[in-house]
XYZ file of C-alpha atoms in Angstrom:
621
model
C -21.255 -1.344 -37.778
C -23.442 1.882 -37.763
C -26.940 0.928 -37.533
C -29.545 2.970 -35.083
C -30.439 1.341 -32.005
C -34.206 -0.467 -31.975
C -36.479 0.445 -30.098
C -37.794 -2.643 -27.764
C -40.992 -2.874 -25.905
C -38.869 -3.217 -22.919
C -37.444 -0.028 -23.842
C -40.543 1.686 -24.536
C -41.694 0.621 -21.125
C -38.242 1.832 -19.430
C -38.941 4.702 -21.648
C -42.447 5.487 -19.883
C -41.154 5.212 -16.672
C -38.218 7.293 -16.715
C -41.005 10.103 -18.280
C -43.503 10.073 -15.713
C -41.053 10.253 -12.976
C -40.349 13.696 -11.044
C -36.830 14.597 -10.128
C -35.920 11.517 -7.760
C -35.245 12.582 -4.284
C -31.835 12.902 -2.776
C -30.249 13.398 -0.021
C -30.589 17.291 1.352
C -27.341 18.799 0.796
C -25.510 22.017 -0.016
C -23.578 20.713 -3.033
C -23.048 22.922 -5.917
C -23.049 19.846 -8.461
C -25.691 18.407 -7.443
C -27.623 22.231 -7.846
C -25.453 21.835 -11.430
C -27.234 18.302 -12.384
C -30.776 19.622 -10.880
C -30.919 23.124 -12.788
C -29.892 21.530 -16.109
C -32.300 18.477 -15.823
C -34.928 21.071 -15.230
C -33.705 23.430 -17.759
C -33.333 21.161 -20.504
C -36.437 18.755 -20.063
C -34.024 15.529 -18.982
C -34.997 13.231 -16.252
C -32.050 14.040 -13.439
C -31.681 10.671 -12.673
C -30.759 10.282 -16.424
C -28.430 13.340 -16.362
C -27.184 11.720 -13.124
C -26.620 8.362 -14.942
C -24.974 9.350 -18.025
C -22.413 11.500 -15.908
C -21.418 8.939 -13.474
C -20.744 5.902 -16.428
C -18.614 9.149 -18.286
C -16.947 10.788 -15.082
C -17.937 9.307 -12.023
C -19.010 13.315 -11.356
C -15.298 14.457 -11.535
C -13.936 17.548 -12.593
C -10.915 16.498 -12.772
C -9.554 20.013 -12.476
C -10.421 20.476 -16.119
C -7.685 18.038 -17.612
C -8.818 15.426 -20.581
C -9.792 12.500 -20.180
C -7.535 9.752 -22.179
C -9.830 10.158 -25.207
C -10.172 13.419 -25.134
C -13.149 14.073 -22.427
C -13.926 16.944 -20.308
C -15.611 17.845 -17.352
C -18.235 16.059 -15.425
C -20.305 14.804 -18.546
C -17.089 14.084 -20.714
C -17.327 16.359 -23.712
C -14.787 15.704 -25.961
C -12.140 18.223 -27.551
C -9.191 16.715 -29.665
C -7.789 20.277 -30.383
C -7.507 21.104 -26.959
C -6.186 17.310 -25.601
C -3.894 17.434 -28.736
C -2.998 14.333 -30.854
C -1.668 10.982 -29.521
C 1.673 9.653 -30.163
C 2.183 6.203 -30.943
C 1.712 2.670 -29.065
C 4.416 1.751 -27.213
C 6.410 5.006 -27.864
C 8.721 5.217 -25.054
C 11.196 2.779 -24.380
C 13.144 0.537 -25.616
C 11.275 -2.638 -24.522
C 10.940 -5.773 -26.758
C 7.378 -6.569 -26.008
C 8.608 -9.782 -26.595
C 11.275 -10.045 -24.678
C 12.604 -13.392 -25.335
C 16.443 -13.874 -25.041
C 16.384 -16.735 -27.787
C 14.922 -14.626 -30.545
C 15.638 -11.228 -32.304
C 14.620 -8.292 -30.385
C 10.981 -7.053 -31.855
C 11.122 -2.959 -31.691
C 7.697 -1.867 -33.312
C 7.424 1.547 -34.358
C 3.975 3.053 -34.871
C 3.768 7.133 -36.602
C 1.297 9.588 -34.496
C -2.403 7.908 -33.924
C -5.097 10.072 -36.350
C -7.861 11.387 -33.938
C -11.474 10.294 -34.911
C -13.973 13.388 -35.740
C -16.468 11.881 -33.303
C -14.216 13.282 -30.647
C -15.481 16.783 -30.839
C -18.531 16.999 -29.490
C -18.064 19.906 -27.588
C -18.778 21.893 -30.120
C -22.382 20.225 -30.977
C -22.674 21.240 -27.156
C -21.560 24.891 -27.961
C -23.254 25.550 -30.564
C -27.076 24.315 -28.457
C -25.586 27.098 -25.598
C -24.338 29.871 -27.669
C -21.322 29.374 -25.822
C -17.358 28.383 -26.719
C -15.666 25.061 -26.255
C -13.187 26.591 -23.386
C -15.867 27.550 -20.928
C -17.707 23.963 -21.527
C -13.940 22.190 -20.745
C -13.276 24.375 -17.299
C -16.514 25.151 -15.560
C -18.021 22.042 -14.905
C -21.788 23.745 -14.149
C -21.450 25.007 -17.935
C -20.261 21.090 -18.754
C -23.358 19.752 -17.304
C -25.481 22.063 -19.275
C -23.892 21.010 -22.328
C -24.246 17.534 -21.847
C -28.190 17.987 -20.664
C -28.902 19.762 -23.743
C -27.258 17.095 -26.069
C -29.018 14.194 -24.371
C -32.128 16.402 -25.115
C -30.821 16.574 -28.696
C -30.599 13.234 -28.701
C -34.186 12.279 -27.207
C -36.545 11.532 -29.933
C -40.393 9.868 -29.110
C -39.937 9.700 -25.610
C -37.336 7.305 -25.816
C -34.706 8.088 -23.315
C -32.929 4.930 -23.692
C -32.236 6.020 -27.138
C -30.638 9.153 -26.128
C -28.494 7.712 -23.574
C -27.380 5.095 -26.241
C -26.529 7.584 -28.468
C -24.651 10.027 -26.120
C -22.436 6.984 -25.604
C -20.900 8.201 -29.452
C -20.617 4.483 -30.109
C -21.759 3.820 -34.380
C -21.828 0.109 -32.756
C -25.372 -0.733 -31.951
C -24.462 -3.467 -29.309
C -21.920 -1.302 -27.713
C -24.231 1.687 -27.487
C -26.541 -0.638 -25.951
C -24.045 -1.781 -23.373
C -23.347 1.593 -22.211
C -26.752 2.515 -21.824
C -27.110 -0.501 -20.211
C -24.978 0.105 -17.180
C -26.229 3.761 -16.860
C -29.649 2.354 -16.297
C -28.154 -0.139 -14.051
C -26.779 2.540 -12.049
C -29.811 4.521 -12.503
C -31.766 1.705 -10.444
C -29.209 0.710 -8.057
C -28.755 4.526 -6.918
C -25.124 5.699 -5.572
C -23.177 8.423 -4.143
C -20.065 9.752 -3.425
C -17.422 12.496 -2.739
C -16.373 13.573 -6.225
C -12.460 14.429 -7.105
C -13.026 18.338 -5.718
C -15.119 17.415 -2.861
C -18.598 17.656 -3.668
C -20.966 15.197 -3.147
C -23.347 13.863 -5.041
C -26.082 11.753 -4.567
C -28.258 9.527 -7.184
C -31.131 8.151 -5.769
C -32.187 4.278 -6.999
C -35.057 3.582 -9.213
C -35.828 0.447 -8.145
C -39.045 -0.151 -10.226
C -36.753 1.013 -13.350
C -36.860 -1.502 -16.512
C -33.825 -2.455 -18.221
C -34.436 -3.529 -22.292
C -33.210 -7.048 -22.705
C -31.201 -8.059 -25.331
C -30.161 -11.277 -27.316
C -26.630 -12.156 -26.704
C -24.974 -10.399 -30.198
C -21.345 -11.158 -29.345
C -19.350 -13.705 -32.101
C -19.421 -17.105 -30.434
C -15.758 -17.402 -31.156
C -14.642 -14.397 -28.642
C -13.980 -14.793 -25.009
C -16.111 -12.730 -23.570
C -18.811 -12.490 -19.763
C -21.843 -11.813 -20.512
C -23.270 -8.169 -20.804
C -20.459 -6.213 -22.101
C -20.239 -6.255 -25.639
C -17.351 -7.808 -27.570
C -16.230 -8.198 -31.291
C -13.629 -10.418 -32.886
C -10.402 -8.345 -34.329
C -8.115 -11.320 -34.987
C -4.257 -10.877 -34.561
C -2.609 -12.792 -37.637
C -0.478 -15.947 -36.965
C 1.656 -15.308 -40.093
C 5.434 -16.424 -41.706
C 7.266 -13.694 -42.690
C 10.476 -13.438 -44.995
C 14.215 -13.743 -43.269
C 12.727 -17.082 -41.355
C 10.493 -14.068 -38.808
C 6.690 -14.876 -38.025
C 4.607 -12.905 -36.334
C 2.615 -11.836 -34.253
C 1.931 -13.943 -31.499
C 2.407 -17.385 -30.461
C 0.329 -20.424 -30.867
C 0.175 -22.340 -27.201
C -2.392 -24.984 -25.449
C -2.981 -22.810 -22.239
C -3.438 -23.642 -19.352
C -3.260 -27.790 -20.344
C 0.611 -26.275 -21.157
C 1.229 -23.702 -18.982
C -0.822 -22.089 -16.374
C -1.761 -18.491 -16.645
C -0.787 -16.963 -13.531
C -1.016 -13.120 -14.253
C -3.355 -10.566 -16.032
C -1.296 -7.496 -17.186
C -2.829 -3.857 -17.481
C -2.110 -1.461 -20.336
C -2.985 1.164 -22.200
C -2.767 1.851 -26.317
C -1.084 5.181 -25.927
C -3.501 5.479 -29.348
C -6.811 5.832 -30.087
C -8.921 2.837 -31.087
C -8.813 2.656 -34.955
C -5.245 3.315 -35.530
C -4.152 0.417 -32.803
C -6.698 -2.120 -33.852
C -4.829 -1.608 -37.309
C -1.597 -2.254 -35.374
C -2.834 -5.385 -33.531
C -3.932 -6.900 -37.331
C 0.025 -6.539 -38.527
C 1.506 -9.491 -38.842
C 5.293 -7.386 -38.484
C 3.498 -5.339 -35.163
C 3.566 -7.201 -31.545
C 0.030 -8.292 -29.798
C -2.198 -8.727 -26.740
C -5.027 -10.265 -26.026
C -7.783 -7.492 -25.464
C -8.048 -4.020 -26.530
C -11.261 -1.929 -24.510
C -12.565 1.474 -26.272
C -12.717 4.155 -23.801
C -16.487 5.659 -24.366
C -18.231 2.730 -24.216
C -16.384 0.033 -23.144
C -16.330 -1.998 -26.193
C -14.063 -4.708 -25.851
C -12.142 -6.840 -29.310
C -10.085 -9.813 -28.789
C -7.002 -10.418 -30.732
C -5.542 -13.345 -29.291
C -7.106 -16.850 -27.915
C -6.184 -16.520 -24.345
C -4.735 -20.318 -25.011
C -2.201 -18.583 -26.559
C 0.922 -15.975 -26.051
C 0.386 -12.800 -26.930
C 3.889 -10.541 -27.098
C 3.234 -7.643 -24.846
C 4.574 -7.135 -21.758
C 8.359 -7.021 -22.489
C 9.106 -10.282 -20.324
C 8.731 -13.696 -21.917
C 8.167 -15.373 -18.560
C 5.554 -12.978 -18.146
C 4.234 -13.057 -21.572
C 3.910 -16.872 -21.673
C 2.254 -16.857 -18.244
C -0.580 -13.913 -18.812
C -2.984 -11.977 -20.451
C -2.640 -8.772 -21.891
C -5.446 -6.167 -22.073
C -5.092 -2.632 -23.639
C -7.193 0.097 -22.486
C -7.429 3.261 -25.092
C -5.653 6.454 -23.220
C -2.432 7.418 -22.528
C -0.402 7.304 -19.247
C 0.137 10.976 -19.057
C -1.122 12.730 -21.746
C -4.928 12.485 -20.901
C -4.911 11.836 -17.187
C -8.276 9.975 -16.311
C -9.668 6.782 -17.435
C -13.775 6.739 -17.934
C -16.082 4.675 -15.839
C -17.419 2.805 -19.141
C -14.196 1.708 -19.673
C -13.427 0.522 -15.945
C -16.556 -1.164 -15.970
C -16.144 -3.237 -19.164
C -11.942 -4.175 -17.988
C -13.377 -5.235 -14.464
C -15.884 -7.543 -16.262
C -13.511 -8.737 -18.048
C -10.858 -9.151 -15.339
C -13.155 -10.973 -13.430
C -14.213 -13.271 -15.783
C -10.966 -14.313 -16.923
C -9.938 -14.520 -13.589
C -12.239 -16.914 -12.408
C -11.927 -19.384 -15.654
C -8.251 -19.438 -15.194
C -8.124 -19.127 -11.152
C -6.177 -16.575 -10.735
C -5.896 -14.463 -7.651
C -7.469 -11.411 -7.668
C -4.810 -9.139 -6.105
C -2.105 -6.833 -6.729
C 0.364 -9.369 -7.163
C -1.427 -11.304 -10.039
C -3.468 -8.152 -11.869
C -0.851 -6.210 -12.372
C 0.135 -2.878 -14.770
C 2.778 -3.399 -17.425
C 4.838 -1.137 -14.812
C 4.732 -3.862 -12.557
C 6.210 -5.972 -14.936
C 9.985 -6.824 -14.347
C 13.190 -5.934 -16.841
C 14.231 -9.785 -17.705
C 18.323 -9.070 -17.099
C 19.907 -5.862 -15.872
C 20.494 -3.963 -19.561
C 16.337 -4.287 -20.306
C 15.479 -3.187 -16.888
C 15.408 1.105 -18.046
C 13.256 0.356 -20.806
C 10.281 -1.514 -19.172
C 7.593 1.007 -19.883
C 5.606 2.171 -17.592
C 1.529 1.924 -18.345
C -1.028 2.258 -17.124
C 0.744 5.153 -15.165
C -0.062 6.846 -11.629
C -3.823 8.279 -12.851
C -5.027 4.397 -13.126
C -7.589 4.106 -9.926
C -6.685 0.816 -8.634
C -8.728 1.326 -5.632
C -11.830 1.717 -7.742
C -10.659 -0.747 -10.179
C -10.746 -3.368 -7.365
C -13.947 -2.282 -6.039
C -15.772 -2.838 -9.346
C -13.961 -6.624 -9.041
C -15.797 -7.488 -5.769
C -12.349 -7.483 -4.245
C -11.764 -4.362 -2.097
C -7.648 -3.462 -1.376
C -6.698 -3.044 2.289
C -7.800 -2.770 5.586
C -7.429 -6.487 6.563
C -4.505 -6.617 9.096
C -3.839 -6.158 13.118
C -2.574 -2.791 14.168
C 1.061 -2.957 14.608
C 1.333 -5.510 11.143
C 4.866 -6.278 10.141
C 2.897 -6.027 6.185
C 1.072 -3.208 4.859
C -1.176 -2.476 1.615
C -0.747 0.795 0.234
C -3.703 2.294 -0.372
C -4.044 6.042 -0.126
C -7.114 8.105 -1.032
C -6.933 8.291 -4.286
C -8.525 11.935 -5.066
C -6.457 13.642 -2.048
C -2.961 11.960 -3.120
C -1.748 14.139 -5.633
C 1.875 13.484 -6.233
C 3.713 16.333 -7.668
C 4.820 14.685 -11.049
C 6.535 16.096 -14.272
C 6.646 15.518 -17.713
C 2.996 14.401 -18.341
C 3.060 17.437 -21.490
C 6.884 17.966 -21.970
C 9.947 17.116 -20.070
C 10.531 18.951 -16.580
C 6.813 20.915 -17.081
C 5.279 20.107 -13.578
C 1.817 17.901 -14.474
C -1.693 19.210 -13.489
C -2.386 18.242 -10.314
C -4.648 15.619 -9.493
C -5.321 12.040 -7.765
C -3.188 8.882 -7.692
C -2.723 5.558 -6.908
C 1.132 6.302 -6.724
C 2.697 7.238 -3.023
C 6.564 8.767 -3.461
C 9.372 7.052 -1.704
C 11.835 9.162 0.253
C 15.437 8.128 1.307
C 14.790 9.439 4.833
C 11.687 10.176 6.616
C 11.024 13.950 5.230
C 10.004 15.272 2.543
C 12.868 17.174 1.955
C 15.150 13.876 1.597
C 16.061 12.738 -1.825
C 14.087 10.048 -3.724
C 15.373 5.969 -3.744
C 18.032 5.070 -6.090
C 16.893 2.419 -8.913
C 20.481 0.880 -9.867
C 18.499 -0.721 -12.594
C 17.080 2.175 -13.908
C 19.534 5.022 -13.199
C 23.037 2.931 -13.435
C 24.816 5.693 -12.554
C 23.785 5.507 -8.774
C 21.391 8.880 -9.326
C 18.204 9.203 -7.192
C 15.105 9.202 -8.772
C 13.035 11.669 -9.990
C 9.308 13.019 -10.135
C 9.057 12.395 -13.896
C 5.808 10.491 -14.629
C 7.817 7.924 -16.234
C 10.311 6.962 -13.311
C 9.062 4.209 -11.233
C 12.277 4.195 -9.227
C 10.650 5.502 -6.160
C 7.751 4.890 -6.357
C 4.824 2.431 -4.416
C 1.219 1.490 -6.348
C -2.151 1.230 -4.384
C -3.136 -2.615 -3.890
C 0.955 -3.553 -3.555
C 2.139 -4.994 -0.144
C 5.882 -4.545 1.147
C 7.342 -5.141 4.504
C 7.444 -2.560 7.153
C 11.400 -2.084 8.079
C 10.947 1.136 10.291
C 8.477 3.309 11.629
C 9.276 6.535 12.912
C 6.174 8.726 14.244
C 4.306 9.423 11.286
C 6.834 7.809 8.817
C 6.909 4.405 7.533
C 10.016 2.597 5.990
C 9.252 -0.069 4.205
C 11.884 -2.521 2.427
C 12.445 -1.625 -1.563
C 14.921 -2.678 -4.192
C 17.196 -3.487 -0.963
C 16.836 -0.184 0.925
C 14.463 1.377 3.017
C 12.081 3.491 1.481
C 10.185 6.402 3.312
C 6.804 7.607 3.275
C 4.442 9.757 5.646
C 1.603 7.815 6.964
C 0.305 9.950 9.373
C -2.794 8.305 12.035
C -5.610 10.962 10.202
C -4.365 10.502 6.884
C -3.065 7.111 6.417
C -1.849 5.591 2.617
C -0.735 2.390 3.684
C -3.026 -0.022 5.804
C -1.748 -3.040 7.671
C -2.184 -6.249 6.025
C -1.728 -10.267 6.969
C 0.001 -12.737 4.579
C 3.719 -14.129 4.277
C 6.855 -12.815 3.575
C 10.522 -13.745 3.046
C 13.738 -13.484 3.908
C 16.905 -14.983 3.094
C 18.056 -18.278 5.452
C 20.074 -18.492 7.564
C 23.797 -17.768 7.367
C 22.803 -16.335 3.523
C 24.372 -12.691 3.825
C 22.079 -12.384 0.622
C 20.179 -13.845 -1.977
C 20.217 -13.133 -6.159
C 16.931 -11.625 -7.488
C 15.887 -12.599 -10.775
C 13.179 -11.238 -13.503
C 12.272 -14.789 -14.667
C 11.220 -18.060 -13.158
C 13.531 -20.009 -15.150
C 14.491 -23.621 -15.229
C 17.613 -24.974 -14.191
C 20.029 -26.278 -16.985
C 19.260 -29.867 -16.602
C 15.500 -29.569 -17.427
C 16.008 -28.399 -21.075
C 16.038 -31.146 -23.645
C 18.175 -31.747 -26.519
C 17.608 -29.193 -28.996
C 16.411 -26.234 -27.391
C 19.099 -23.940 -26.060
C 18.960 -23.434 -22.292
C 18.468 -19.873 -21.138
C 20.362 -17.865 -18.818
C 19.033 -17.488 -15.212
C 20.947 -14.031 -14.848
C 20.618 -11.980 -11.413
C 19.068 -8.585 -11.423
C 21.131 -5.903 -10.164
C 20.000 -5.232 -6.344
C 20.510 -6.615 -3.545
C 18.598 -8.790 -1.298
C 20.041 -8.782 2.143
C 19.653 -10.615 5.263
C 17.514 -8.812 7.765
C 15.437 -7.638 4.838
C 11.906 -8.912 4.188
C 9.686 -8.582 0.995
C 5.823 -9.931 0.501
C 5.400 -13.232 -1.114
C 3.060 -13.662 -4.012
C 3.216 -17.167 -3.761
C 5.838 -20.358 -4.905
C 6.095 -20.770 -8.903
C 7.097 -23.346 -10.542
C 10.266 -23.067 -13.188
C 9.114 -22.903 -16.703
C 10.360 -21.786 -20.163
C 8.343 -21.851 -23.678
C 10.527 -22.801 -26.253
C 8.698 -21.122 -29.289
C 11.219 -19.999 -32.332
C 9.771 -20.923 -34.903
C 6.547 -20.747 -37.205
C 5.934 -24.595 -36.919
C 4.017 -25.204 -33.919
C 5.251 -28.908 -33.699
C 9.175 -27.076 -32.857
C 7.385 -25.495 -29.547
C 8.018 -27.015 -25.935
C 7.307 -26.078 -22.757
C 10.175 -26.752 -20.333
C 9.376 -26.998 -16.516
C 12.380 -27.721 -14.138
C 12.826 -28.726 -10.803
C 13.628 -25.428 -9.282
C 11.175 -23.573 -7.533
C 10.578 -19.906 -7.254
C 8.842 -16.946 -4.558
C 7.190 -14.384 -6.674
C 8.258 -11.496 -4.148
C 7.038 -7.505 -4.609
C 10.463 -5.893 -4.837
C 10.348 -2.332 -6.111
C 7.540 -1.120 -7.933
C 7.819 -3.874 -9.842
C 7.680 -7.799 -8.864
C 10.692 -9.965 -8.977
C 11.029 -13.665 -8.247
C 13.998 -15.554 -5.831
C 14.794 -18.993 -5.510
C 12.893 -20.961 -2.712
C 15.421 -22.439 -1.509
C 17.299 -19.514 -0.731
C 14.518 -17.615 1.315
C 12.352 -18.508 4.611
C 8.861 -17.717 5.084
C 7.499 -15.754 7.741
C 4.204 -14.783 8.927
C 2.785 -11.162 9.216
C -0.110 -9.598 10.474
């Protein structure tokens, strides 16, 4: 796997461009950072386009008020310190979900010790070393970050050969995923960009049109499913019998001739790479599809996407979707890197298209989204990819922008704040009750009345004991996602009430500062004469449709109520449909699909499903 990267002729020519290129232009402006990325190009000898490049596919240009990435990455040029980040935990190490979450087999609880660090992670002190400096000023003061990472990439420049260095800075020992990433920072390097960054500079990159980009054969297995230009690699998940009549770790299945694939679910390892690649090749572990490496965007399949995966805790869910694992942590490193977003939205959309599925918040979806499949599994749904997951930008880099397409006045909204200036005053991201760093969201906090003062929603699923919510980083009682749509119930000046888990649920919208946008689809409400309807956490068949021989499952209400007068967004009708797969012989499997016909609906924070029959649709927009 660690071989250097070639040198091309199309390199070589990218190579003699870059180098006989003055600073690019940008756009006059007082902005410290960009002063940062223009002093350090000059002082260490590094085209500032380049500098500019490397930054944005690390950072984006974000500070990120001097809190770790989720592998370890600081500042604006995402030097990495595993003393100060501290060691991971394990995958999956809160909750007590059964990834695979099927009533009609044993409940799988994998356990997984602490996640060993790699030494790569460290190269802040390579940086501190070229500034006679120390690792703390290079993680807080982003000018001193820049300078570190200019005077590795001139480290790392050898013949001219910029391409090279930009590879390498990637800290990939992969020669087609080094390539990758220096791929896309050239393709950003000629496409040009700007922005506002996190702490309100802005920064511009001017394009290089005339730039040349070294072409590559196509070095990805043939037997991985994959787009084109993003690298991939094949790290198969075993289909294996166990002792005590157990298999593991994923299912065999003919998707979607068997069952269509409705959803694609979001997660991350809460690991580093090597230690939960090791987990997705146990045969005793759970699995998922995907896993993508956080500093370059490498991406290894596990599972055929023809096949179930165990992953998200719901085997409706499971049997329907595709699980992809991003390597980070909800909490414990707080931002995601571009090279990562990049590769998952490739990916996304790929997978999207060859399966049609919607691209939209109610079919991509975070494991939090992900229902509890009866009322006792319902507090130990975890919660990944957690509030710092930029669903905005993630939806940008799809082609399919969130909110913004409604009439004034819409009876539906999108909530979709601004994702650097919505910073949620969470706890528990280090230890329980310590208040988290502050710092941008997708998350918007619901309130039982309109002020902030008022307590939080109650979750009856999650807090049985009729307590509100809370602010931990871990409670999604209360708590709305960007991209999600929910009916309006109230407004009240700069308050909007919108309907939730059967109650109205508060947040401040005000006209110069608005989170939630109107938006036009359906939603539905329960017919008429119904005083309400049963919400369920499965799709499942009705009793009739399962044949001899396979045990028919439970469809068992969730505990909240859906009331006339209330209204909740559709995600569209789904059929009924149950995968019969307990044991290690293949020919034992069927897929049953009954008459009954569901409403994918967005409940709470996560989606739930009710019977058609029981609702109406309505219009709104």
């Amino acid at each position: 796997m660690s071989r250097p990267i070639p040198r091309t002729a199309a390199a070589a020519a990218a190579v003699a461009l870059l180098t006989g290129l003055a600073t690019p232009a940008h756009a006059d402006t007082t902005s410290q950072r960009q002063r940062d990325f223009t002093a350090a190009a000059s002082e260490f000898g590094v085209p500032e386009n380049i500098l500019l490049g490397v930054s944005y596919l690390e950072s984006r240009w974000d500070a990120n008020a001097g809190t770790p990435s989720t592998s370890a990455g600081y500042g604006p040029m995402h030097l990495t310190d595993l003393r100060a980040a501290g060691v991971a935990t394990s995958h999956h190490d809160e909750g007590t979900e059964d990834p695979r979450g099927d009533d009609a087999r044993p409940a799988r609880l994998p356990q997984a010790g602490p996640a060993a660090p790699p030494p790569a992670l460290q190269t802040v002190d390579e940086a501190a070393q070229l500034l006679h400096t120390d690792a703390e000023t290079l993680r807080t003061d982003p000018a001193q970050n820049i300078r570190g990472g200019a005077a590795l990439l001139a480290k790392y420049h050898t013949d001219g050969d910029w391409y090279h260095a930009v590879a390498r800075y990637s800290g990939s020992a992969d020669q087609a995923a080094a390539q990758t990433f220096a791929d896309e920072v050239f393709e950003t390097v000629k496409a040009g960009t700007a922005r506002t960054t996190d702490d309100g500079q802005q920064v511009t990159l001017a394009a290089t049109p005339d730039l040349v980009i070294p072409q590559h054969a196509d070095a990805n297995p043939a037997n991985v499913e994959c787009p084109r230009r993003v690298t991939c690699e094949s790290v198969p998940a075993p289909y294996q019998e166990l002792p005590g009549n157990d298999y593991g770790n994923h299912d065999l299945a003919n998707r979607p001739e068997s069952q269509k694939i409705d959803h694609i679910v979001i997660h991350d390892t809460e690991g580093y790479w090597a230690s939960v690649l090791q987990l997705a090749q146990d045969p005793t572990y759970v699995s998922w599809h995907y896993t993508i490496r956080s500093n370059d965007g490498l991406i290894a399949q596990h599972v055929p996407t023809k096949d179930v995966a165990w992953h998200a805790g719901n085997w409706y869910v499971n049997a329907k979707s595709i699980g992809i694992e991003h390597e980070g942590f909800a909490a414990k490193g707080t931002w995601y890197t571009e090279a990562m977003y990049r590769s998952s939205a490739k990916l996304v959309g790929y997978l999207a298209r060859k399966y049609g599925i919607p691209l939209d918040r109610a079919h991509i979806i975070g494991h939090d989204n992900v229902p509890g499949t009866v009322p006792s599994t319902i507090a130990g749904m975890h919660w990944d990819p957690g509030p710092y997951w930029d669903w905005s930008h993630y939806f940008d880099l799809l082609g399919a922008p969130l909110g913004g397409f409604g009439l004034p006045g819409s009876s539906l909204v999108t909530i979709d704040p601004d994702f650097a200036k919505n910073q949620p005053a969470f706890t528990g991201c280090d230890s329980p009750g310590t208040p988290c760093t502050p710092r941008g969201s997708e998350a918007v906090v619901l309130h039982s009345e309109p002020s902030e003062t008022s307590p939080l929603l109650v979750d009856i699923g999650l807090h049985p004991k009729g307590t509100a919510s809370t602010m931990d980083v871990a409670d999604v009682g209360s708590r709305v996602a960007t991209g999600q749509q929910y009916a309006v119930a109230e407004v009240r000046g700069d308050w909007t009430a919108i309907w939730y888990l059967g109650q109205k649920g508060w947040f401040h919208n005000p006209r110069n500062a608005r989170v939630a946008k109107p938006a036009f689809g359906w939603v539905v409400t329960p017919k008429a004469g119904l005083a309400s309807v049963p919400v369920y956490g499965r799709a499942y068949p009705e009793p009739e449709a399962y044949p001899a021989g396979v045990t028919v499952q439970a469809i068992t209400p969730l505990p909240y109520p859906l009331s006339a007068g209330q209204k909740y967004s559709s995600g569209g009708v789904v059929g009924s449909e149950y995968y019969w797969a307990t044991t290690f012989d293949v020919a034992d499997h069927v897929v049953v699909k009954g008459k009954l016909k569901y409403v994918q609906i967005q409940f709470g924070h996560r989606i739930a499903f009710v019977k058609a029959d029981d609702v109406r649709f309505l219009p709104a927009f």
